[in-house]
């Protein structure tokens, strides 16, 4: 019996290093999941390969996908759509393979609504653990600057509350190890495996 | 700020090898948690050390602990009490250290009621994953024998449903690695860390 794969979503505030961590995970030896290629309406650049870097589609094609409910998540940046096509993700999960998405926080929120049993990992800046320092201890900063930093920190923490795990990106290899531990242990969660056992008994 | 430690509970059907796995975890290099010494009313045997193997207490002393609500879990076997004293566990967690309990399923159920945010790991026999084989494929077994095996399997699966994780004990070193991955990733769960960040902001 094939166990359904896990949908793993890595996200976090912009500039936190999601792309670097994702690359390091896929370059590490014992990874065993599929990276989901994004779809975009922006122009293909020289050297970029269709189906590897992106699926390149027209605006009309992309909007048709949205209308059919075939986008797991999408957003518009600088006049172009970027998103994750749903069919490939579902097929891969059904085959028992884990799918790894590295996306922006707005996208992660959409995925959470559609696939609530995904594994949602929030990558935090190294200094979120040193919030106090970052916010107040520069001494000479104007109150408005401190207020702004407080607001940013508060927003990041509230974003985090939608996720299952918060991993500090202090050093890339450490963050990679933490994420790999999380993925392997999620496979042992009772609510993910007990159905398999129950079904086995029923079928006897 | 000290983060509260995790209470880790390893349990499973009798004979599954809980003790062996627990020993291997504590003998492994990078373990960083406290083993909670049990309390018992049975006689101290030659070579056993008070506070290392067990806390040896009289029946009256043990029952006084129960009455005060000072036992995290306990049970009676063959006329003697065995259990986990609560105060040491709480002090250790408050210090930010993880506490590891290896106990019977009845005890785990009591702990689940008192400390619902503990990490509950169910160790399964290697052949629970091969249930069908175990139950039916011996060919010559009488229907009563098969029924009995079905019942045992069903009970094990229902026990499992109270736990967070189910780890197969196919090979001890593998089970140890899985359990260590689970413990390290549980430290990154958002519901365990977000309070720390929120408190930090409030205190600014």
mmCIF file of C-alpha atoms in Angstrom:
data_model
loop_
_atom_site.group_PDB
_atom_site.id
_atom_site.type_symbol
_atom_site.label_atom_id
_atom_site.label_comp_id
_atom_site.label_asym_id
_atom_site.label_seq_id
_atom_site.Cartn_x
_atom_site.Cartn_y
_atom_site.Cartn_z
ATOM 1 C CA UNK A 1 0.000 0.000 0.000
ATOM 2 C CA UNK A 2 1.435 3.372 -0.934
ATOM 3 C CA UNK A 3 1.438 5.983 1.772
ATOM 4 C CA UNK A 4 0.538 9.431 0.519
ATOM 5 C CA UNK A 5 3.533 11.773 0.250
ATOM 6 C CA UNK A 6 3.928 14.892 2.371
ATOM 7 C CA UNK A 7 3.501 18.397 1.036
ATOM 8 C CA UNK A 8 6.322 20.413 2.597
ATOM 9 C CA UNK A 9 6.100 24.195 2.434
ATOM 10 C CA UNK A 10 9.150 26.307 3.231
ATOM 11 C CA UNK A 11 8.457 30.006 3.563
ATOM 12 C CA UNK A 12 9.415 33.060 5.611
ATOM 13 C CA UNK A 13 9.942 36.799 5.381
ATOM 14 C CA UNK A 14 11.625 38.044 2.226
ATOM 15 C CA UNK A 15 15.407 38.138 2.423
ATOM 16 C CA UNK A 16 15.585 35.354 4.999
ATOM 17 C CA UNK A 17 17.408 32.990 2.628
ATOM 18 C CA UNK A 18 14.644 30.553 1.610
ATOM 19 C CA UNK A 19 16.145 29.970 -1.843
ATOM 20 C CA UNK A 20 19.618 29.243 -0.493
ATOM 21 C CA UNK A 21 18.287 26.778 2.069
ATOM 22 C CA UNK A 22 16.063 25.078 -0.522
ATOM 23 C CA UNK A 23 19.012 24.656 -2.903
ATOM 24 C CA UNK A 24 21.196 23.221 -0.150
ATOM 25 C CA UNK A 25 18.446 20.729 0.730
ATOM 26 C CA UNK A 26 18.151 19.544 -2.853
ATOM 27 C CA UNK A 27 21.912 19.301 -3.216
ATOM 28 C CA UNK A 28 22.261 17.250 -0.033
ATOM 29 C CA UNK A 29 22.748 13.534 -0.461
ATOM 30 C CA UNK A 30 19.824 11.785 1.081
ATOM 31 C CA UNK A 31 16.994 14.009 -0.061
ATOM 32 C CA UNK A 32 14.088 12.083 -1.487
ATOM 33 C CA UNK A 33 11.473 14.563 -2.550
ATOM 34 C CA UNK A 34 10.314 16.350 -5.623
ATOM 35 C CA UNK A 35 10.719 20.020 -6.196
ATOM 36 C CA UNK A 36 7.636 21.557 -7.723
ATOM 37 C CA UNK A 37 8.469 23.768 -10.714
ATOM 38 C CA UNK A 38 6.619 27.090 -10.664
ATOM 39 C CA UNK A 39 4.579 28.551 -13.502
ATOM 40 C CA UNK A 40 5.018 32.147 -14.631
ATOM 41 C CA UNK A 41 3.864 34.612 -17.258
ATOM 42 C CA UNK A 42 7.161 36.474 -17.335
ATOM 43 C CA UNK A 43 9.411 36.163 -20.413
ATOM 44 C CA UNK A 44 11.757 33.194 -20.641
ATOM 45 C CA UNK A 45 15.354 34.401 -20.208
ATOM 46 C CA UNK A 46 18.344 33.072 -22.129
ATOM 47 C CA UNK A 47 19.547 29.842 -20.551
ATOM 48 C CA UNK A 48 16.252 29.131 -18.774
ATOM 49 C CA UNK A 49 14.640 25.810 -19.584
ATOM 50 C CA UNK A 50 10.889 25.222 -19.864
ATOM 51 C CA UNK A 51 9.777 22.756 -17.174
ATOM 52 C CA UNK A 52 13.047 23.086 -15.267
ATOM 53 C CA UNK A 53 13.337 26.715 -14.257
ATOM 54 C CA UNK A 54 9.666 27.499 -14.815
ATOM 55 C CA UNK A 55 6.698 26.565 -16.906
ATOM 56 C CA UNK A 56 6.356 29.607 -19.166
ATOM 57 C CA UNK A 57 2.759 30.434 -20.045
ATOM 58 C CA UNK A 58 0.802 33.338 -21.470
ATOM 59 C CA UNK A 59 -1.338 35.493 -19.265
ATOM 60 C CA UNK A 60 -4.460 33.929 -20.800
ATOM 61 C CA UNK A 61 -3.242 30.382 -20.149
ATOM 62 C CA UNK A 62 -2.331 31.240 -16.552
ATOM 63 C CA UNK A 63 -5.701 32.868 -15.887
ATOM 64 C CA UNK A 64 -7.470 29.843 -17.364
ATOM 65 C CA UNK A 65 -5.587 27.667 -14.845
ATOM 66 C CA UNK A 66 -6.671 29.970 -12.012
ATOM 67 C CA UNK A 67 -10.301 29.831 -13.161
ATOM 68 C CA UNK A 68 -10.251 26.025 -13.284
ATOM 69 C CA UNK A 69 -8.899 25.915 -9.704
ATOM 70 C CA UNK A 70 -5.689 24.395 -11.034
ATOM 71 C CA UNK A 71 -3.301 26.701 -9.141
ATOM 72 C CA UNK A 72 -2.328 25.583 -5.638
ATOM 73 C CA UNK A 73 -1.160 29.147 -4.996
ATOM 74 C CA UNK A 74 -0.265 32.171 -7.059
ATOM 75 C CA UNK A 75 0.565 35.852 -6.819
ATOM 76 C CA UNK A 76 1.256 38.761 -9.117
ATOM 77 C CA UNK A 77 4.613 40.587 -8.940
ATOM 78 C CA UNK A 78 5.526 43.526 -11.150
ATOM 79 C CA UNK A 79 2.814 42.687 -13.647
ATOM 80 C CA UNK A 80 3.551 38.975 -13.925
ATOM 81 C CA UNK A 81 1.925 35.907 -12.388
ATOM 82 C CA UNK A 82 3.957 33.331 -10.476
ATOM 83 C CA UNK A 83 2.441 30.205 -8.981
ATOM 84 C CA UNK A 84 2.366 26.469 -8.322
ATOM 85 C CA UNK A 85 0.286 24.264 -10.642
ATOM 86 C CA UNK A 86 -1.836 21.839 -8.618
ATOM 87 C CA UNK A 87 -2.068 18.711 -10.854
ATOM 88 C CA UNK A 88 1.634 17.794 -10.679
ATOM 89 C CA UNK A 89 1.665 18.256 -6.891
ATOM 90 C CA UNK A 90 -1.355 15.979 -6.397
ATOM 91 C CA UNK A 91 -0.045 13.267 -8.735
ATOM 92 C CA UNK A 92 3.299 13.221 -6.983
ATOM 93 C CA UNK A 93 1.743 13.011 -3.514
ATOM 94 C CA UNK A 94 -0.500 10.152 -4.670
ATOM 95 C CA UNK A 95 2.582 8.251 -5.835
ATOM 96 C CA UNK A 96 3.849 8.459 -2.259
ATOM 97 C CA UNK A 97 6.558 11.033 -2.981
ATOM 98 C CA UNK A 98 7.035 14.128 -0.851
ATOM 99 C CA UNK A 99 6.707 17.467 -2.629
ATOM 100 C CA UNK A 100 8.773 20.450 -1.515
ATOM 101 C CA UNK A 101 7.584 24.016 -2.159
ATOM 102 C CA UNK A 102 9.644 27.104 -1.417
ATOM 103 C CA UNK A 103 7.261 30.037 -1.704
ATOM 104 C CA UNK A 104 6.392 33.494 -0.390
ATOM 105 C CA UNK A 105 4.246 33.912 2.712
ATOM 106 C CA UNK A 106 1.153 34.991 0.763
ATOM 107 C CA UNK A 107 1.398 31.769 -1.260
ATOM 108 C CA UNK A 108 1.922 29.659 1.849
ATOM 109 C CA UNK A 109 -1.313 31.069 3.262
ATOM 110 C CA UNK A 110 -3.206 29.881 0.159
ATOM 111 C CA UNK A 111 -1.638 26.415 0.385
ATOM 112 C CA UNK A 112 -2.570 26.173 4.064
ATOM 113 C CA UNK A 113 -6.225 26.663 3.103
ATOM 114 C CA UNK A 114 -6.140 24.017 0.370
ATOM 115 C CA UNK A 115 -3.853 21.445 1.986
ATOM 116 C CA UNK A 116 -4.126 21.905 5.756
ATOM 117 C CA UNK A 117 -2.238 18.655 6.454
ATOM 118 C CA UNK A 118 0.902 19.932 4.739
ATOM 119 C CA UNK A 119 4.053 20.516 6.771
ATOM 120 C CA UNK A 120 4.508 24.286 7.094
ATOM 121 C CA UNK A 121 7.998 25.457 7.980
ATOM 122 C CA UNK A 122 8.736 29.116 8.664
ATOM 123 C CA UNK A 123 12.346 30.161 8.197
ATOM 124 C CA UNK A 124 13.229 32.970 10.613
ATOM 125 C CA UNK A 125 16.033 35.503 10.339
ATOM 126 C CA UNK A 126 18.995 34.667 12.597
ATOM 127 C CA UNK A 127 18.301 37.696 14.694
ATOM 128 C CA UNK A 128 14.626 37.059 15.386
ATOM 129 C CA UNK A 129 16.054 35.156 18.324
ATOM 130 C CA UNK A 130 17.757 38.396 19.331
ATOM 131 C CA UNK A 131 14.735 40.586 18.840
ATOM 132 C CA UNK A 132 15.438 42.799 21.788
ATOM 133 C CA UNK A 133 18.927 43.607 20.540
ATOM 134 C CA UNK A 134 17.716 44.307 17.052
ATOM 135 C CA UNK A 135 14.942 46.562 18.207
ATOM 136 C CA UNK A 136 16.296 48.678 21.022
ATOM 137 C CA UNK A 137 19.962 48.324 21.681
ATOM 138 C CA UNK A 138 21.385 50.531 18.989
ATOM 139 C CA UNK A 139 20.924 53.346 21.440
ATOM 140 C CA UNK A 140 20.819 56.308 19.113
ATOM 141 C CA UNK A 141 17.802 55.293 17.039
ATOM 142 C CA UNK A 142 14.781 57.582 16.837
ATOM 143 C CA UNK A 143 11.524 56.334 18.419
ATOM 144 C CA UNK A 144 9.920 56.048 14.952
ATOM 145 C CA UNK A 145 12.683 53.700 13.828
ATOM 146 C CA UNK A 146 12.206 51.554 16.904
ATOM 147 C CA UNK A 147 8.433 51.548 16.386
ATOM 148 C CA UNK A 148 8.886 50.437 12.811
ATOM 149 C CA UNK A 149 11.182 47.599 13.866
ATOM 150 C CA UNK A 150 8.653 46.545 16.501
ATOM 151 C CA UNK A 151 5.959 46.450 13.852
ATOM 152 C CA UNK A 152 8.080 44.344 11.494
ATOM 153 C CA UNK A 153 8.932 41.921 14.293
ATOM 154 C CA UNK A 154 5.282 41.690 15.357
ATOM 155 C CA UNK A 155 4.215 40.978 11.766
ATOM 156 C CA UNK A 156 6.833 38.251 11.420
ATOM 157 C CA UNK A 157 5.702 36.595 14.635
ATOM 158 C CA UNK A 158 2.065 36.700 13.576
ATOM 159 C CA UNK A 159 2.987 35.207 10.183
ATOM 160 C CA UNK A 160 4.801 32.440 12.042
ATOM 161 C CA UNK A 161 1.648 31.492 13.930
ATOM 162 C CA UNK A 162 0.178 29.913 10.781
ATOM 163 C CA UNK A 163 3.066 27.450 10.507
ATOM 164 C CA UNK A 164 3.878 24.150 12.182
ATOM 165 C CA UNK A 165 7.590 24.793 12.693
ATOM 166 C CA UNK A 166 9.880 27.807 13.041
ATOM 167 C CA UNK A 167 13.475 27.150 12.017
ATOM 168 C CA UNK A 168 16.186 29.750 12.580
ATOM 169 C CA UNK A 169 18.439 30.314 9.569
ATOM 170 C CA UNK A 170 21.568 31.099 11.575
ATOM 171 C CA UNK A 171 23.776 28.836 9.449
ATOM 172 C CA UNK A 172 22.560 27.198 6.251
ATOM 173 C CA UNK A 173 23.858 23.657 7.015
ATOM 174 C CA UNK A 174 22.201 23.764 10.445
ATOM 175 C CA UNK A 175 18.910 24.990 9.002
ATOM 176 C CA UNK A 176 19.089 22.203 6.393
ATOM 177 C CA UNK A 177 19.613 19.546 9.070
ATOM 178 C CA UNK A 178 16.713 20.871 11.131
ATOM 179 C CA UNK A 179 14.395 20.838 8.142
ATOM 180 C CA UNK A 180 15.432 17.310 7.197
ATOM 181 C CA UNK A 181 14.809 16.112 10.759
ATOM 182 C CA UNK A 182 11.372 17.701 10.646
ATOM 183 C CA UNK A 183 10.478 16.032 7.362
ATOM 184 C CA UNK A 184 11.633 12.602 8.460
ATOM 185 C CA UNK A 185 9.811 12.781 11.780
ATOM 186 C CA UNK A 186 6.583 14.052 10.190
ATOM 187 C CA UNK A 187 6.400 10.679 8.423
ATOM 188 C CA UNK A 188 5.976 9.021 11.813
ATOM 189 C CA UNK A 189 3.066 11.172 12.981
ATOM 190 C CA UNK A 190 0.274 8.909 14.136
ATOM 191 C CA UNK A 191 -2.429 10.886 12.333
ATOM 192 C CA UNK A 192 -0.548 10.247 9.075
ATOM 193 C CA UNK A 193 0.037 6.499 9.515
ATOM 194 C CA UNK A 194 -2.872 5.173 11.552
ATOM 195 C CA UNK A 195 -5.238 5.198 8.554
ATOM 196 C CA UNK A 196 -2.935 2.771 6.756
ATOM 197 C CA UNK A 197 -3.091 0.299 9.644
ATOM 198 C CA UNK A 198 -6.860 0.628 10.040
ATOM 199 C CA UNK A 199 -7.394 0.068 6.331
ATOM 200 C CA UNK A 200 -5.183 -3.014 6.428
ATOM 201 C CA UNK A 201 -7.332 -4.503 9.191
ATOM 202 C CA UNK A 202 -10.570 -3.684 7.391
ATOM 203 C CA UNK A 203 -9.380 -5.399 4.246
ATOM 204 C CA UNK A 204 -8.603 -8.679 5.998
ATOM 205 C CA UNK B 1 15.006 33.442 28.664
ATOM 206 C CA UNK B 2 14.809 29.705 29.383
ATOM 207 C CA UNK B 3 12.528 27.711 27.153
ATOM 208 C CA UNK B 4 10.607 25.013 28.998
ATOM 209 C CA UNK B 5 11.929 21.506 28.376
ATOM 210 C CA UNK B 6 9.937 18.821 26.603
ATOM 211 C CA UNK B 7 8.390 15.851 28.331
ATOM 212 C CA UNK B 8 9.068 12.890 26.063
ATOM 213 C CA UNK B 9 7.118 9.704 26.674
ATOM 214 C CA UNK B 10 8.201 6.464 25.030
ATOM 215 C CA UNK B 11 5.735 3.630 25.344
ATOM 216 C CA UNK B 12 4.264 0.730 23.401
ATOM 217 C CA UNK B 13 2.936 -2.813 23.772
ATOM 218 C CA UNK B 14 4.831 -5.032 26.197
ATOM 219 C CA UNK B 15 7.707 -6.920 24.652
ATOM 220 C CA UNK B 16 8.272 -4.343 21.917
ATOM 221 C CA UNK B 17 11.728 -3.424 23.220
ATOM 222 C CA UNK B 18 11.093 -0.059 24.912
ATOM 223 C CA UNK B 19 13.830 -0.626 27.512
ATOM 224 C CA UNK B 20 16.438 -1.545 24.906
ATOM 225 C CA UNK B 21 15.656 1.490 22.784
ATOM 226 C CA UNK B 22 15.674 3.806 25.819
ATOM 227 C CA UNK B 23 19.082 2.480 26.906
ATOM 228 C CA UNK B 24 20.499 2.939 23.409
ATOM 229 C CA UNK B 25 19.219 6.529 23.353
ATOM 230 C CA UNK B 26 20.875 7.348 26.665
ATOM 231 C CA UNK B 27 24.110 5.675 25.606
ATOM 232 C CA UNK B 28 24.226 7.620 22.324
ATOM 233 C CA UNK B 29 26.596 10.562 22.173
ATOM 234 C CA UNK B 30 24.552 13.653 21.638
ATOM 235 C CA UNK B 31 21.646 12.978 23.978
ATOM 236 C CA UNK B 32 20.797 15.911 26.170
ATOM 237 C CA UNK B 33 17.885 14.942 28.343
ATOM 238 C CA UNK B 34 17.232 13.644 31.791
ATOM 239 C CA UNK B 35 15.965 10.201 32.539
ATOM 240 C CA UNK B 36 13.351 10.206 35.237
ATOM 241 C CA UNK B 37 14.021 7.592 37.910
ATOM 242 C CA UNK B 38 10.928 5.605 38.883
ATOM 243 C CA UNK B 39 9.639 5.050 42.399
ATOM 244 C CA UNK B 40 8.652 1.616 43.646
ATOM 245 C CA UNK B 41 7.495 -0.222 46.731
ATOM 246 C CA UNK B 42 9.234 -3.437 45.789
ATOM 247 C CA UNK B 43 12.292 -4.586 47.764
ATOM 248 C CA UNK B 44 15.682 -3.173 46.818
ATOM 249 C CA UNK B 45 17.782 -5.925 45.219
ATOM 250 C CA UNK B 46 21.506 -6.424 45.768
ATOM 251 C CA UNK B 47 23.452 -4.057 43.531
ATOM 252 C CA UNK B 48 20.534 -1.651 43.051
ATOM 253 C CA UNK B 49 21.177 1.928 44.054
ATOM 254 C CA UNK B 50 18.594 4.245 45.644
ATOM 255 C CA UNK B 51 17.937 7.180 43.303
ATOM 256 C CA UNK B 52 19.660 5.485 40.374
ATOM 257 C CA UNK B 53 17.742 2.285 39.701
ATOM 258 C CA UNK B 54 14.671 3.346 41.660
ATOM 259 C CA UNK B 55 13.539 5.409 44.576
ATOM 260 C CA UNK B 56 12.611 2.721 47.087
ATOM 261 C CA UNK B 57 9.680 3.658 49.296
ATOM 262 C CA UNK B 58 7.245 1.962 51.622
ATOM 263 C CA UNK B 59 3.677 1.365 50.595
ATOM 264 C CA UNK B 60 2.534 4.083 52.997
ATOM 265 C CA UNK B 61 4.980 6.634 51.591
ATOM 266 C CA UNK B 62 3.956 5.801 48.025
ATOM 267 C CA UNK B 63 0.246 6.111 48.817
ATOM 268 C CA UNK B 64 0.864 9.450 50.526
ATOM 269 C CA UNK B 65 2.497 10.670 47.284
ATOM 270 C CA UNK B 66 -0.533 9.490 45.294
ATOM 271 C CA UNK B 67 -2.913 11.250 47.685
ATOM 272 C CA UNK B 68 -0.974 14.517 47.402
ATOM 273 C CA UNK B 69 -1.162 14.312 43.578
ATOM 274 C CA UNK B 70 2.612 13.919 43.470
ATOM 275 C CA UNK B 71 2.689 10.954 41.074
ATOM 276 C CA UNK B 72 2.704 11.786 37.363
ATOM 277 C CA UNK B 73 1.655 8.190 36.688
ATOM 278 C CA UNK B 74 1.660 4.928 38.579
ATOM 279 C CA UNK B 75 0.439 1.357 38.425
ATOM 280 C CA UNK B 76 0.404 -1.739 40.582
ATOM 281 C CA UNK B 77 2.114 -4.931 39.376
ATOM 282 C CA UNK B 78 2.214 -8.152 41.359
ATOM 283 C CA UNK B 79 1.397 -6.363 44.589
ATOM 284 C CA UNK B 80 3.896 -3.506 44.208
ATOM 285 C CA UNK B 81 3.532 0.074 43.095
ATOM 286 C CA UNK B 82 5.693 1.530 40.312
ATOM 287 C CA UNK B 83 5.464 5.119 39.166
ATOM 288 C CA UNK B 84 6.996 8.474 38.213
ATOM 289 C CA UNK B 85 7.251 11.166 40.903
ATOM 290 C CA UNK B 86 6.016 14.499 39.576
ATOM 291 C CA UNK B 87 8.183 17.098 41.403
ATOM 292 C CA UNK B 88 11.508 16.113 39.798
ATOM 293 C CA UNK B 89 9.922 16.074 36.340
ATOM 294 C CA UNK B 90 8.449 19.565 36.756
ATOM 295 C CA UNK B 91 11.664 21.057 38.167
ATOM 296 C CA UNK B 92 13.704 19.643 35.309
ATOM 297 C CA UNK B 93 11.282 20.930 32.655
ATOM 298 C CA UNK B 94 11.318 24.387 34.264
ATOM 299 C CA UNK B 95 15.115 24.411 34.021
ATOM 300 C CA UNK B 96 14.708 23.976 30.255
ATOM 301 C CA UNK B 97 15.860 20.350 30.199
ATOM 302 C CA UNK B 98 13.954 17.652 28.353
ATOM 303 C CA UNK B 99 12.731 14.735 30.453
ATOM 304 C CA UNK B 100 12.503 11.262 28.968
ATOM 305 C CA UNK B 101 10.071 8.675 30.350
ATOM 306 C CA UNK B 102 9.918 5.075 29.228
ATOM 307 C CA UNK B 103 6.703 3.655 30.645
ATOM 308 C CA UNK B 104 3.852 1.219 30.097
ATOM 309 C CA UNK B 105 0.810 2.210 28.044
ATOM 310 C CA UNK B 106 -1.451 2.568 31.101
ATOM 311 C CA UNK B 107 1.030 5.057 32.565
ATOM 312 C CA UNK B 108 1.336 6.944 29.274
ATOM 313 C CA UNK B 109 -2.425 7.435 29.301
ATOM 314 C CA UNK B 110 -2.213 9.064 32.762
ATOM 315 C CA UNK B 111 0.633 11.339 31.624
ATOM 316 C CA UNK B 112 -1.334 12.361 28.537
ATOM 317 C CA UNK B 113 -4.112 13.634 30.804
ATOM 318 C CA UNK B 114 -1.765 15.609 33.051
ATOM 319 C CA UNK B 115 0.734 16.892 30.451
ATOM 320 C CA UNK B 116 -1.105 17.004 27.105
ATOM 321 C CA UNK B 117 1.723 18.968 25.457
ATOM 322 C CA UNK B 118 4.221 16.166 26.035
ATOM 323 C CA UNK B 119 5.687 14.322 23.046
ATOM 324 C CA UNK B 120 4.098 10.868 22.961
ATOM 325 C CA UNK B 121 5.968 8.233 20.980
ATOM 326 C CA UNK B 122 4.512 4.767 20.426
ATOM 327 C CA UNK B 123 7.041 2.050 19.641
ATOM 328 C CA UNK B 124 5.498 -0.574 17.355
ATOM 329 C CA UNK B 125 6.610 -4.149 16.792
ATOM 330 C CA UNK B 126 8.504 -4.621 13.508
ATOM 331 C CA UNK B 127 5.733 -6.729 12.126
ATOM 332 C CA UNK B 128 2.870 -4.323 12.778
ATOM 333 C CA UNK B 129 3.867 -3.031 9.369
ATOM 334 C CA UNK B 130 3.282 -6.547 8.101
ATOM 335 C CA UNK B 131 0.011 -7.067 9.869
ATOM 336 C CA UNK B 132 -1.625 -8.987 7.083
ATOM 337 C CA UNK B 133 1.213 -11.492 7.010
ATOM 338 C CA UNK B 134 1.204 -11.916 10.732
ATOM 339 C CA UNK B 135 -2.524 -12.401 10.916
ATOM 340 C CA UNK B 136 -3.488 -14.587 7.998
ATOM 341 C CA UNK B 137 -0.645 -15.970 6.005
ATOM 342 C CA UNK B 138 0.401 -18.834 8.192
ATOM 343 C CA UNK B 139 -2.247 -20.829 6.346
ATOM 344 C CA UNK B 140 -2.876 -23.584 8.810
ATOM 345 C CA UNK B 141 -4.039 -21.480 11.749
ATOM 346 C CA UNK B 142 -7.484 -22.038 13.250
ATOM 347 C CA UNK B 143 -10.050 -19.219 12.890
ATOM 348 C CA UNK B 144 -9.914 -18.557 16.669
ATOM 349 C CA UNK B 145 -6.190 -17.996 16.461
ATOM 350 C CA UNK B 146 -6.645 -15.547 13.601
ATOM 351 C CA UNK B 147 -9.450 -13.784 15.483
ATOM 352 C CA UNK B 148 -7.222 -13.421 18.532
ATOM 353 C CA UNK B 149 -4.410 -11.929 16.429
ATOM 354 C CA UNK B 150 -6.876 -9.520 14.832
ATOM 355 C CA UNK B 151 -7.988 -8.435 18.275
ATOM 356 C CA UNK B 152 -4.435 -7.872 19.490
ATOM 357 C CA UNK B 153 -3.613 -5.864 16.356
ATOM 358 C CA UNK B 154 -6.781 -3.795 16.686
ATOM 359 C CA UNK B 155 -5.966 -3.041 20.329
ATOM 360 C CA UNK B 156 -2.448 -1.969 19.441
ATOM 361 C CA UNK B 157 -3.711 0.350 16.730
ATOM 362 C CA UNK B 158 -6.263 1.906 19.072
ATOM 363 C CA UNK B 159 -3.557 2.419 21.715
ATOM 364 C CA UNK B 160 -1.456 4.140 19.060
ATOM 365 C CA UNK B 161 -4.191 6.682 18.385
ATOM 366 C CA UNK B 162 -3.435 8.443 21.691
ATOM 367 C CA UNK B 163 0.153 9.146 20.637
ATOM 368 C CA UNK B 164 1.801 11.798 18.465
ATOM 369 C CA UNK B 165 4.244 9.492 16.699
ATOM 370 C CA UNK B 166 4.464 5.783 15.835
ATOM 371 C CA UNK B 167 8.012 4.508 15.389
ATOM 372 C CA UNK B 168 8.696 0.991 14.127
ATOM 373 C CA UNK B 169 11.304 -0.899 16.131
ATOM 374 C CA UNK B 170 12.677 -2.903 13.214
ATOM 375 C CA UNK B 171 16.306 -2.233 14.161
ATOM 376 C CA UNK B 172 17.294 -0.524 17.401
ATOM 377 C CA UNK B 173 19.776 1.991 15.858
ATOM 378 C CA UNK B 174 17.156 3.045 13.310
ATOM 379 C CA UNK B 175 14.471 3.441 15.966
ATOM 380 C CA UNK B 176 16.931 5.508 18.038
ATOM 381 C CA UNK B 177 17.661 7.833 15.107
ATOM 382 C CA UNK B 178 13.962 8.298 14.390
ATOM 383 C CA UNK B 179 13.235 9.144 18.012
ATOM 384 C CA UNK B 180 16.127 11.609 18.161
ATOM 385 C CA UNK B 181 14.902 13.314 14.971
ATOM 386 C CA UNK B 182 11.435 13.596 16.490
ATOM 387 C CA UNK B 183 12.753 15.142 19.697
ATOM 388 C CA UNK B 184 14.932 17.677 17.911
ATOM 389 C CA UNK B 185 12.190 18.733 15.523
ATOM 390 C CA UNK B 186 9.603 19.044 18.305
ATOM 391 C CA UNK B 187 11.744 21.879 19.675
ATOM 392 C CA UNK B 188 10.978 23.869 16.525
ATOM 393 C CA UNK B 189 7.210 23.539 16.713
ATOM 394 C CA UNK B 190 5.672 26.973 16.458
ATOM 395 C CA UNK B 191 3.230 26.398 19.312
ATOM 396 C CA UNK B 192 6.215 25.710 21.576
ATOM 397 C CA UNK B 193 8.339 28.728 20.578
ATOM 398 C CA UNK B 194 5.925 31.486 19.624
ATOM 399 C CA UNK B 195 5.145 32.341 23.252
ATOM 400 C CA UNK B 196 8.805 33.149 23.825
ATOM 401 C CA UNK B 197 8.830 35.651 20.952
ATOM 402 C CA UNK B 198 5.540 37.236 21.995
ATOM 403 C CA UNK B 199 6.754 37.621 25.569
ATOM 404 C CA UNK B 200 9.960 39.236 24.334
ATOM 405 C CA UNK B 201 7.970 41.845 22.418
ATOM 406 C CA UNK B 202 5.664 42.543 25.345
ATOM 407 C CA UNK B 203 8.613 43.148 27.618
ATOM 408 C CA UNK B 204 10.169 45.777 25.371
#
